[in-house]
Coordinates of C-alpha atoms and ligand atoms in Angstrom, one line a residue:
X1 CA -45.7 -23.4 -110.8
X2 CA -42.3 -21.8 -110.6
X3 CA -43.8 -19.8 -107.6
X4 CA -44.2 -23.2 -105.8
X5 CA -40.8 -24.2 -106.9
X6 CA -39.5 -21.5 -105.4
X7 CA -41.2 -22.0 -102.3
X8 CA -40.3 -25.4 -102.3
X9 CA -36.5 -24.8 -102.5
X10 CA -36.4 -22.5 -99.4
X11 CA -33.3 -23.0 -97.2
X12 CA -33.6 -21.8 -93.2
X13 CA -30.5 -21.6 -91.7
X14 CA -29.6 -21.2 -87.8
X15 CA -28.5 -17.3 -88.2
X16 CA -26.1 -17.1 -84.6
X17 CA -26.1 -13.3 -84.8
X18 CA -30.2 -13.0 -84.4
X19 CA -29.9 -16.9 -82.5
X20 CA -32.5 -17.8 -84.5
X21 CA -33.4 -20.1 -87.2
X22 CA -34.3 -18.0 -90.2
X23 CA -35.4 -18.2 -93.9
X24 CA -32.5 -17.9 -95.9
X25 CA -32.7 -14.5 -98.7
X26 CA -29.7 -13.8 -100.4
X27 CA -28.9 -10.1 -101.6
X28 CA -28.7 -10.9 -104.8
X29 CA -29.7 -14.7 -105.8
X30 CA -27.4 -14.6 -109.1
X31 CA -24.7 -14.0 -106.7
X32 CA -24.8 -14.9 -103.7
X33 CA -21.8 -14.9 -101.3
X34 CA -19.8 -17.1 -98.6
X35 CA -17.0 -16.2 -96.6
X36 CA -14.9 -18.8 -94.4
X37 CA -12.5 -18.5 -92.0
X38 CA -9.5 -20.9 -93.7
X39 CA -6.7 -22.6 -92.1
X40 CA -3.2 -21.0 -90.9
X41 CA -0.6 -22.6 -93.3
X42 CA 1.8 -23.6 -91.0
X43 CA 1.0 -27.4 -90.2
X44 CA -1.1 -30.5 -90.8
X45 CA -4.9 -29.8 -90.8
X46 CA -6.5 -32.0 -88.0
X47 CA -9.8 -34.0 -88.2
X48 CA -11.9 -31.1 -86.1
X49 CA -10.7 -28.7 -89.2
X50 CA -11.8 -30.8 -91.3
X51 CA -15.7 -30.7 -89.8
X52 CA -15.5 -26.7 -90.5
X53 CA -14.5 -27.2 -94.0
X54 CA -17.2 -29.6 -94.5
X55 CA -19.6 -28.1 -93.2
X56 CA -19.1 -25.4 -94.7
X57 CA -18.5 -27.4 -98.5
X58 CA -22.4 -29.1 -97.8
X59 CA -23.8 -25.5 -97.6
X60 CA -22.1 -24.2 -100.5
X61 CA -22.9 -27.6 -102.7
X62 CA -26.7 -26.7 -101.5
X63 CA -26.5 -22.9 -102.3
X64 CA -25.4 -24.1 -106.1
X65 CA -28.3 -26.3 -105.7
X66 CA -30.6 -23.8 -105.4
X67 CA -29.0 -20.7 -107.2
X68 CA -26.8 -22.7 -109.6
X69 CA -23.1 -23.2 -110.2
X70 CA -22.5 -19.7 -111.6
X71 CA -24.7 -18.1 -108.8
X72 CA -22.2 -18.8 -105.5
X73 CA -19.3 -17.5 -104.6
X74 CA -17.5 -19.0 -101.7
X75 CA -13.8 -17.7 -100.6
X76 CA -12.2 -19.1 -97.9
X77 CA -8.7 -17.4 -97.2
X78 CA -5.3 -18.9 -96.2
X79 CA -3.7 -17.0 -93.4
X80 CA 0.2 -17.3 -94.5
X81 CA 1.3 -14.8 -92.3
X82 CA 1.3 -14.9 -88.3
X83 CA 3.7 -15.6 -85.6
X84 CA 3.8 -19.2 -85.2
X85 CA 4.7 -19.4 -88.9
X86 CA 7.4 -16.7 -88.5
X87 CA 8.5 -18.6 -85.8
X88 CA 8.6 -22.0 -87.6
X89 CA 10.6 -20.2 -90.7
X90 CA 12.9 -18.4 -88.3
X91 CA 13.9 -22.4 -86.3
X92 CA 14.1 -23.9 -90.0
X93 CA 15.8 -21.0 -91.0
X94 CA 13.9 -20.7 -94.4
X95 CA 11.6 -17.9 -95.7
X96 CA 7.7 -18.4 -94.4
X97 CA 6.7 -18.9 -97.9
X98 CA 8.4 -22.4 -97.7
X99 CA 6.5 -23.1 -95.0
X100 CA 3.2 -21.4 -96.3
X101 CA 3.5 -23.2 -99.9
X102 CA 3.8 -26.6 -98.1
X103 CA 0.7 -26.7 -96.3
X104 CA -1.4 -25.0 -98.9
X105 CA -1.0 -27.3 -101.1
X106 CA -1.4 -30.3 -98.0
X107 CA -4.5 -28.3 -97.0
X108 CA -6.2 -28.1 -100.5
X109 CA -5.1 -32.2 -101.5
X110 CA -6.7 -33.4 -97.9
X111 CA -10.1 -31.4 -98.1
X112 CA -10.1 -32.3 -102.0
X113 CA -9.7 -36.2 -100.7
X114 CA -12.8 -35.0 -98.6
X115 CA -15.0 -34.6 -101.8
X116 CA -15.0 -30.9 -100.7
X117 CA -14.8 -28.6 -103.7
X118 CA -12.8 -26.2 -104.1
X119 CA -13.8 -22.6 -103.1
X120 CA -14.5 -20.1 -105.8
X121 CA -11.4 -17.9 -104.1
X122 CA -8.8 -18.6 -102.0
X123 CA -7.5 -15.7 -101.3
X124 CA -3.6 -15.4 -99.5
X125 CA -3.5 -12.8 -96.5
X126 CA 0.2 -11.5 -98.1
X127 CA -1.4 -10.6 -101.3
X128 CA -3.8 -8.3 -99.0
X129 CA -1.9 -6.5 -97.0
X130 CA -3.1 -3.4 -99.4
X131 CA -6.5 -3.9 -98.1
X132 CA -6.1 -4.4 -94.8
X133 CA -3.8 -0.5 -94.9
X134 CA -6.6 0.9 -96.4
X135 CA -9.1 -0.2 -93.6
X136 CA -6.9 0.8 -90.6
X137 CA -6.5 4.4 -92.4
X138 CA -10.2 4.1 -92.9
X139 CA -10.6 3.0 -89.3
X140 CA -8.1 5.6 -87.8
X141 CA -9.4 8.7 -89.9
X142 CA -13.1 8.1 -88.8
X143 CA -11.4 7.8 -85.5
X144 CA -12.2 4.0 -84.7
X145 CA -8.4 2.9 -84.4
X146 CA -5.4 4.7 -82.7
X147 CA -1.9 4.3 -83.1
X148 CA -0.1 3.1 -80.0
X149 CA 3.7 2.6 -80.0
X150 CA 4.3 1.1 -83.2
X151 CA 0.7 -0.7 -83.1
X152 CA -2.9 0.1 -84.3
X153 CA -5.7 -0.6 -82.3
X154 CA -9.2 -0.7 -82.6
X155 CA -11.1 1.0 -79.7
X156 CA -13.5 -1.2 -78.6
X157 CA -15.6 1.9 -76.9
X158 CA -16.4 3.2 -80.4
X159 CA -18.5 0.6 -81.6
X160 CA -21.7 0.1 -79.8
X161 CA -22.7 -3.3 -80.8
X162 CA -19.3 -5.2 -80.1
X163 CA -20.1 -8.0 -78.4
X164 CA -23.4 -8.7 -80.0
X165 CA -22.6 -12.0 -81.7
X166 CA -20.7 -14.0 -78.4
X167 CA -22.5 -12.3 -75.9
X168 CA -19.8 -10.1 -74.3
X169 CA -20.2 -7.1 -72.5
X170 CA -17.6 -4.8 -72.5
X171 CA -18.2 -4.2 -68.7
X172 CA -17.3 -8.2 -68.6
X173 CA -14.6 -8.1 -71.1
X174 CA -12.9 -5.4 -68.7
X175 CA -12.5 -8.2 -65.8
X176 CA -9.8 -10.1 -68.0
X177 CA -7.6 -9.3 -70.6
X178 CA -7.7 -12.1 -73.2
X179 CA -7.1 -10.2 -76.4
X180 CA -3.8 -9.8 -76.9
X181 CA -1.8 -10.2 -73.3
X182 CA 1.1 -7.9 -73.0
X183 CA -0.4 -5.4 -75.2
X184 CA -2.3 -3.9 -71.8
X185 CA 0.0 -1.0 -71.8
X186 CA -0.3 -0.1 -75.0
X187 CA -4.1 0.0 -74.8
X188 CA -7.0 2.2 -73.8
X189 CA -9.6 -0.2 -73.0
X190 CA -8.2 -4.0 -72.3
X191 CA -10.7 -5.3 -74.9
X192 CA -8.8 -3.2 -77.5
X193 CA -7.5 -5.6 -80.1
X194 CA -4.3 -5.3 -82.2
X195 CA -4.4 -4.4 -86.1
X196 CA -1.1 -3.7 -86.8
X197 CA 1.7 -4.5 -85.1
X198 CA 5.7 -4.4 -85.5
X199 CA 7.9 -6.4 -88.2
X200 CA 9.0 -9.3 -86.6
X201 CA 12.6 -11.3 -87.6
X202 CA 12.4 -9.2 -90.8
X203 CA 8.3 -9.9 -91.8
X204 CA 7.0 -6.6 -92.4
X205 CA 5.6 -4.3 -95.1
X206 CA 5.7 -1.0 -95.4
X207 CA 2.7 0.9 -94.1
X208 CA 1.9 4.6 -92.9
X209 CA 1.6 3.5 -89.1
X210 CA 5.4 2.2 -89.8
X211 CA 6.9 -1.2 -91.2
X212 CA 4.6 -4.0 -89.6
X213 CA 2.5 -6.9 -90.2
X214 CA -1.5 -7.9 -89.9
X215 CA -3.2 -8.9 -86.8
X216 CA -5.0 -11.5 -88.0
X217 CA -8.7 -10.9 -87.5
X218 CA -8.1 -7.4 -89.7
X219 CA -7.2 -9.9 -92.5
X220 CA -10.1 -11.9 -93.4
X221 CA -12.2 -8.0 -93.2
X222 CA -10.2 -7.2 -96.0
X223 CA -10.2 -10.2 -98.2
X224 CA -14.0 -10.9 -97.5
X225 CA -14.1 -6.9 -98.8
X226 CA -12.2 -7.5 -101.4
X227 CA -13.3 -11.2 -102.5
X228 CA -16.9 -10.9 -102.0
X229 CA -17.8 -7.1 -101.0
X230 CA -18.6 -4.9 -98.3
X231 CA -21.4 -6.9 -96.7
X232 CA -21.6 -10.7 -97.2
X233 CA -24.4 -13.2 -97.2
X234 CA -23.3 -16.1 -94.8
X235 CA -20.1 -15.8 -93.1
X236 CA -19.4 -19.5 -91.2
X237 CA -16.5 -20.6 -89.1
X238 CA -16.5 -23.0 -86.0
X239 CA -17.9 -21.8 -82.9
X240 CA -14.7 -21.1 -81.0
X241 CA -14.4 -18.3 -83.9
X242 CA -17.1 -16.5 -82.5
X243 CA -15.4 -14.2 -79.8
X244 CA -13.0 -12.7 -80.3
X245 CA -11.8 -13.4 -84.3
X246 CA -15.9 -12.6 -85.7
X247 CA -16.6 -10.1 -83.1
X248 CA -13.6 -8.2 -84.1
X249 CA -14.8 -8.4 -88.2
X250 CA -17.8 -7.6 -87.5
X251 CA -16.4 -4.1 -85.6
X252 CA -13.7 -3.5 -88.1
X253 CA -16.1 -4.0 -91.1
X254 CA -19.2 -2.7 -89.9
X255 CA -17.0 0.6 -88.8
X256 CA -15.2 1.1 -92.0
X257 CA -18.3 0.4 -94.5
X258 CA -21.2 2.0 -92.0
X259 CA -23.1 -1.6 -92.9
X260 CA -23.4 -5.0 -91.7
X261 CA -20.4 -7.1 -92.8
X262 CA -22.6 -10.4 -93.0
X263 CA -26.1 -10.9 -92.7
X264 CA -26.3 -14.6 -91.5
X265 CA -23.3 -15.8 -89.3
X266 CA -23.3 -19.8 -89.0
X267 CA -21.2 -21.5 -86.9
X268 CA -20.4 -25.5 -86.7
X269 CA -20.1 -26.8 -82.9
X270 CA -16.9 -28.7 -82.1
X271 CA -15.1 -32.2 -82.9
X272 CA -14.5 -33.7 -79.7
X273 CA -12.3 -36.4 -78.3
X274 CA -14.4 -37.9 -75.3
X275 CA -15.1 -34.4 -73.2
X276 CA -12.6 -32.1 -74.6
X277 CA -12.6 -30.0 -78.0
X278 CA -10.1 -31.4 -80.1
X279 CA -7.0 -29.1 -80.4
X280 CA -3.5 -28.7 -81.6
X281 CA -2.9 -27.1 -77.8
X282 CA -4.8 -30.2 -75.7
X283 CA -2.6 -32.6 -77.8
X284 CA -5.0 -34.7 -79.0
X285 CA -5.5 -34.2 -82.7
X286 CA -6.4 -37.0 -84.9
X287 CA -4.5 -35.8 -88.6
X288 CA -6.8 -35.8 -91.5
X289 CA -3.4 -36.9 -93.8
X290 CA -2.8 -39.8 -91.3
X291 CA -6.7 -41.5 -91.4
X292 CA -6.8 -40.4 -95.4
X293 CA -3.6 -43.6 -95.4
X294 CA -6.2 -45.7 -94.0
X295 CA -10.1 -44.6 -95.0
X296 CA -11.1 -43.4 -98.1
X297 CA -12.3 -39.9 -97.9
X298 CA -16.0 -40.6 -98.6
X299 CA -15.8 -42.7 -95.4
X300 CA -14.4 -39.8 -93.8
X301 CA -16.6 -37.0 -94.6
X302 CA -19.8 -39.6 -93.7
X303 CA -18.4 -40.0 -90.6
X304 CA -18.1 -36.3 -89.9
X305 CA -21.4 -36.0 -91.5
X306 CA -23.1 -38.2 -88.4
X307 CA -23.8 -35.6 -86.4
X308 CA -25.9 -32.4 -86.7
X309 CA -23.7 -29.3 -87.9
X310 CA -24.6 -27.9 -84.4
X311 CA -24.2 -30.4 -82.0
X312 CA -21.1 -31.7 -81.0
X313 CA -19.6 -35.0 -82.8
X314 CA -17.5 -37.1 -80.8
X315 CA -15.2 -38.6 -82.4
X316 CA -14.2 -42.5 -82.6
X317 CA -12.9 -45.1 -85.2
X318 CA -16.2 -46.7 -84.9
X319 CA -17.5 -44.5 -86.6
X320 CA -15.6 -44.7 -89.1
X321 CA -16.1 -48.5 -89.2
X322 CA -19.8 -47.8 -88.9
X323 CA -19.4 -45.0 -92.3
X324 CA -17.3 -47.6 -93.9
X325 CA -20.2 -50.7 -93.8
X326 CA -22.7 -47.9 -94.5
X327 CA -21.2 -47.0 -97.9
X328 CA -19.9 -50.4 -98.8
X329 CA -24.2 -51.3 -98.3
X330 CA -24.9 -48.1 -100.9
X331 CA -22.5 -48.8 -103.2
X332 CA -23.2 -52.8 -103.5
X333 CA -26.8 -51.6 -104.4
X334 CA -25.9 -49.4 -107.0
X335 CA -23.7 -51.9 -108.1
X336 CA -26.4 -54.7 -108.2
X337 CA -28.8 -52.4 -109.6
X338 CA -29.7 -49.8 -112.3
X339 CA -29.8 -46.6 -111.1
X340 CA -32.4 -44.7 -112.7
X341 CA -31.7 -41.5 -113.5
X342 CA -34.7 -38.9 -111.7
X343 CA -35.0 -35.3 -111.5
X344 CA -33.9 -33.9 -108.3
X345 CA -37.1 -33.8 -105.8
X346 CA -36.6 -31.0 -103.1
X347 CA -39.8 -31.1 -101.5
X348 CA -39.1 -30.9 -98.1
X349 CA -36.1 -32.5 -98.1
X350 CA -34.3 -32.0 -94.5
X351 CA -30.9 -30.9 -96.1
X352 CA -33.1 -27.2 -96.9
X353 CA -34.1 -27.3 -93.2
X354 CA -30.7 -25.9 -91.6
X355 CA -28.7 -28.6 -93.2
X356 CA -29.9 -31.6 -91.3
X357 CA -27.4 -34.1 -92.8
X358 CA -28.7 -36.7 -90.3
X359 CA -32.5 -36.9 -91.9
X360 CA -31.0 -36.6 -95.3
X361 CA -29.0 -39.9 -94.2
X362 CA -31.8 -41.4 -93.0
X363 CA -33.9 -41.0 -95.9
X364 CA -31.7 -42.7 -97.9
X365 CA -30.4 -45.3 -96.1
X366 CA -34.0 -46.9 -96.9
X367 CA -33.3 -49.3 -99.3
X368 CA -36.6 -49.7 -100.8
X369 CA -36.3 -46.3 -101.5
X370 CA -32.9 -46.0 -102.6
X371 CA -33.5 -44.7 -106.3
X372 CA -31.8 -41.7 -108.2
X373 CA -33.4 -39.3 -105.7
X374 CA -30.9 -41.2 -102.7
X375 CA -27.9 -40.9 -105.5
X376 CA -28.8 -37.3 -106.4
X377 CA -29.1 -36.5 -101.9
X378 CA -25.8 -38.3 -101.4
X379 CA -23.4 -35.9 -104.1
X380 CA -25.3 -32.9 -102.6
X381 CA -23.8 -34.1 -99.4
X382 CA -20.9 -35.1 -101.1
X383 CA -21.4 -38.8 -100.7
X384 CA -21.7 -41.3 -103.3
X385 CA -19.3 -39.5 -106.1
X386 CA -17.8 -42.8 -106.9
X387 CA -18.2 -45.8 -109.5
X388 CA -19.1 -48.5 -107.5
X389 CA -16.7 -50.7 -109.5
X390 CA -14.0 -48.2 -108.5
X391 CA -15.3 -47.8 -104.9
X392 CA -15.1 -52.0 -104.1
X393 CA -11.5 -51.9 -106.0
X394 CA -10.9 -48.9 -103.4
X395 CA -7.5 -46.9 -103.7
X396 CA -4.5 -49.9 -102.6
X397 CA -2.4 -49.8 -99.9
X398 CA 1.0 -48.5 -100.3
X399 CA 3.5 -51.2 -102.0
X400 CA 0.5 -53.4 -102.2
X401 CA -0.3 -54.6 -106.1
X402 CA -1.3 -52.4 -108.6
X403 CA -5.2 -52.5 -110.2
X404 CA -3.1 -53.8 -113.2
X405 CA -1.2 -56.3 -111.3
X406 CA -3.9 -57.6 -109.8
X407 CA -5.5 -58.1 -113.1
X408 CA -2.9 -59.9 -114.9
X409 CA -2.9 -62.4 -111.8
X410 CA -6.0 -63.3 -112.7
X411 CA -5.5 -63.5 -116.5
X412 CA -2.8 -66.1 -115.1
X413 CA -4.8 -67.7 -112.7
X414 CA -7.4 -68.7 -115.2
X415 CA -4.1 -70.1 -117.6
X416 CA -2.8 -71.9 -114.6
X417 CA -5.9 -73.4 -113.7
X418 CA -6.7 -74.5 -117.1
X419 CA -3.4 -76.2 -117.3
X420 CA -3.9 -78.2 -113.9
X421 CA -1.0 -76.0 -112.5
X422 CA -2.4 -76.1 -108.8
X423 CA 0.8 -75.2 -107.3
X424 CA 1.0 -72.0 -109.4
X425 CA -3.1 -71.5 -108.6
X426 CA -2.5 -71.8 -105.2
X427 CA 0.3 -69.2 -105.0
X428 CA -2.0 -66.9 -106.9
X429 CA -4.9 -67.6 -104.5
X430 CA -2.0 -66.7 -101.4
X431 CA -1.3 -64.3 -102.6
X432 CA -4.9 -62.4 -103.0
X433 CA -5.7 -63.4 -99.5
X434 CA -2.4 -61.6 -97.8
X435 CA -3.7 -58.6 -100.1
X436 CA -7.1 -58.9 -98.7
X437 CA -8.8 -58.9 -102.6
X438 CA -11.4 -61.0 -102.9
X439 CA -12.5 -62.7 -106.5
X440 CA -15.8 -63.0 -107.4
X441 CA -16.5 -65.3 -110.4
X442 CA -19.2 -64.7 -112.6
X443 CA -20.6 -65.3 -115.8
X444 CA -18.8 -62.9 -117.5
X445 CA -15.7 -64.2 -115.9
X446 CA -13.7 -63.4 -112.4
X447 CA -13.9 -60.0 -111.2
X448 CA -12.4 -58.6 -107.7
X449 CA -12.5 -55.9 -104.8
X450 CA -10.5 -54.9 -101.9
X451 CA -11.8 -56.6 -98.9
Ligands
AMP501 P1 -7.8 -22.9 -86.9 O1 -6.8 -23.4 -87.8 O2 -7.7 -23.4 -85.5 O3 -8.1 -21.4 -87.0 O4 -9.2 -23.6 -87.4 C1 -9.7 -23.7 -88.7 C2 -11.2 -23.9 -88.6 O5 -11.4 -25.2 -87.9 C3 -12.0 -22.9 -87.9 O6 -13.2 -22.7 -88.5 C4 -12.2 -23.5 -86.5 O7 -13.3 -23.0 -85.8 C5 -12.4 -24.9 -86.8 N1 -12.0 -25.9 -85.8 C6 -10.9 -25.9 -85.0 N2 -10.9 -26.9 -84.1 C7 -12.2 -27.5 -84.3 C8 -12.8 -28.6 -83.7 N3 -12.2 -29.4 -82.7 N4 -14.1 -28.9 -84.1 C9 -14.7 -28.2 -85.1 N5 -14.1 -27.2 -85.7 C10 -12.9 -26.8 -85.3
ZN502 ZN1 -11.7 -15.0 -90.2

């Protein structure tokens, strides 16, 4: 029986270093281990983000699914060192960490609005920097990196399967020079990338290739080292991550350890506004802190959930209207009926076959079948973590009434009216439309929801 269980539970996941769909077999099942590219702290995390950290949060809440709580470890690092944050410290003349601290914590509050949990690690790039020094002496003693006027590089030419994962040749790579511009000189091969460089406006540590600072794909080899060991299970990241930030792990790691650094690689496709990818440098980034004023998070991570992890998702406020009626529907069921408590069923369920969120949606949004099986589906996707009493009484707007106000005007409302104060009744009743709360009377007396 537990044999069929087992079977039962198995999880395939698109692997984009083989390109294919595979069974997924963890090295060790009472630990199994998943490393994400994080965010650089230096400003507001944008909606597009937000789709990697999601993703990412569904596949972790499955792995503790399947392997339980104590059995995952996921770390996702904060990079809180690289230029454009020395350059917005140096412009608001304070020290990065001001600048770091502020969007960690802005980070950590939006994706927590997000229902996404929080990773087992978070480990800082600066409290690394030991690690990463140890892998570029690794690197340059087994003759993998050279030192090159006040930089390390890695030579590209040493490592036979770079390019493996995008697709690159290094015959193509030759052509153009995208890694690292102005470096040329310094290089021997133009695909040569940077793993230490020079302090810059007094950032630096100390370091045997002289006082410098990270390049930033060395960082997140040495905190997946250190976090989660030398090879990982599923690294993940979006898909412009790929080339050159994974294929440079994958060299530095698999160079310094002589073994794979992960053994599944899965990568979410892009956020899109209309046609283009949506980016900080196109200019047309929609601000996870801004809609978070506006939607409630669990309408936010459905509406990122609408499209396959793979395929692009374009991105509208329809569908966030669209997530919004969607949830209200769910929650006014549970709310108008008892939710029975079921064991978990797993046969088959689409969320084991390479995360199809869409199915999983599907399946639930049957209502004759919405029992605890839908409940139990929608908090492994994240979904449905509310009280629906809480969810129709929804967070307030800014300077609107309090939960508490609102209920004393209705304690008052029922005096008024049983005093033949119409006036006063009629204020109270004004007052609840501007707010958009609607009243719903009862038998058990009057009770309310935002509209
Ligand atoms: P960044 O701060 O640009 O390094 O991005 C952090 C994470 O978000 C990475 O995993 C990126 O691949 C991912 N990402 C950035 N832009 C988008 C987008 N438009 N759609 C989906 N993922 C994105
Ligand atoms: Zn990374």
């Amino acid at each position: 029986m537990w044999q069929e269980i087992e079977i039962m539970m198995e999880l395939t996941l698109y692997n984009s270093l083989k390109r294919e769909k595979q069974v997924f077999k963890p090295m060790n099942p009472k630990r199994v281990t998943m490393y994400n590219c994080g965010p650089t702290v230096y400003s507001y995390a944008h909606i597009g983000n937000a789709r990697a950290a999601v993703v990412a949060d569904v596949l972790f809440r499955v792995l503790r699914h399947i392997y339980g709580e104590d059995h995952v470890v996921y770390a996702r690092n904060l990079t809180d060192v690289d230029d454009k944050i020395i350059a917005a410290a140096k412009e608001l003349g304070v020290p990065i960490s001001e600048i770091t601290e502020k969007y960690t914590k802005i980070y950590q509050d939006d994706l927590a609005a997000l229902n996404c949990l929080p990773p087992t690690s978070e480990p800082k790039a600066t409290e690394h920097i030991g690690g990463m020094i140890a892998l570029i002496k690794t690197l340059i003693k087994d003759g993998y990196a050279y030192e090159s006027d006040g930089h390390v590089f890695f030579d590209v030419s040493k490592y036979d399967d770079y390019g493996k994962l995008s697709g690159n040749t290094l015959d193509a790579l030759k052509k153009g020079d995208r890694v690292g511009e102005g470096e040329v000189a310094r290089k021997k091969n133009p695909a040569d990338f940077v793993l230490w460089k020079p302090e810059l406006d007094g950032v630096g540590w100390d370091a045997p290739f002289g006082r410098g600072r990270p390049g930033w794909h060395i960082e997140c080899s040495a905190m997946a080292k250190s976090e989660l060991g030398e090879t990982i299970d599923i690294h993940c990241g979006g898909v412009d991550l790929k080339f050159p930030h994974h294929e440079n792990e994958i060299a530095q790691s698999n160079c310094a350890h002589g073994k794979p650094m992960a053994n599944y690689w899965v990568h979410n496709e892009f956020l899109n506004m209309g046609k283009d990818k949506m980016s900080k440098s196109l200019g047309n980034i929609v601000l996870v802190h801004d809609l978070l004023e506006e939607w409630d998070g669990e309408v936010i991570r459905l509406a990122l959930l609408k499209a396959h992890y793979r395929s692009e998702l374009i991105w509208s406020e329809d569908l966030l209207k669209e997530s919004k009626a969607q949830l209200d529907g769910w929650y006014r069921y549970l709310k108008e009926h008892d939710n029975k408590e079921t064991d978990f069923l797993v046969f088959n369920h689409p969320i084991f076959d390479d995360l199809n969120t869409i199915e999983a949606i599907v399946v639930f949004n049957d209502f004759d079948d919405f029992s605890g099986v839908a409940v139990q589906t929608a908090n492994l996707l994240g979904l449905l973590t509310k009280d629906p009493e809480e969810w129709f009484r929804g967070q307030g707007k800014e300077g609107g009434l309090t939960d508490a106000e609102i209920d004393d005007l209705i304690t008052e409302r029922a005096e008024v009216r049983a005093q033949k104060n119409w006036a006063r009744a009629d204020e109270i009743r004004d007052v609840f439309a501007e707010e958009n709360i609607i009243l719903e009377d009862g038998k058990d007396g009057t009770t309310w929801r935002r509209g």
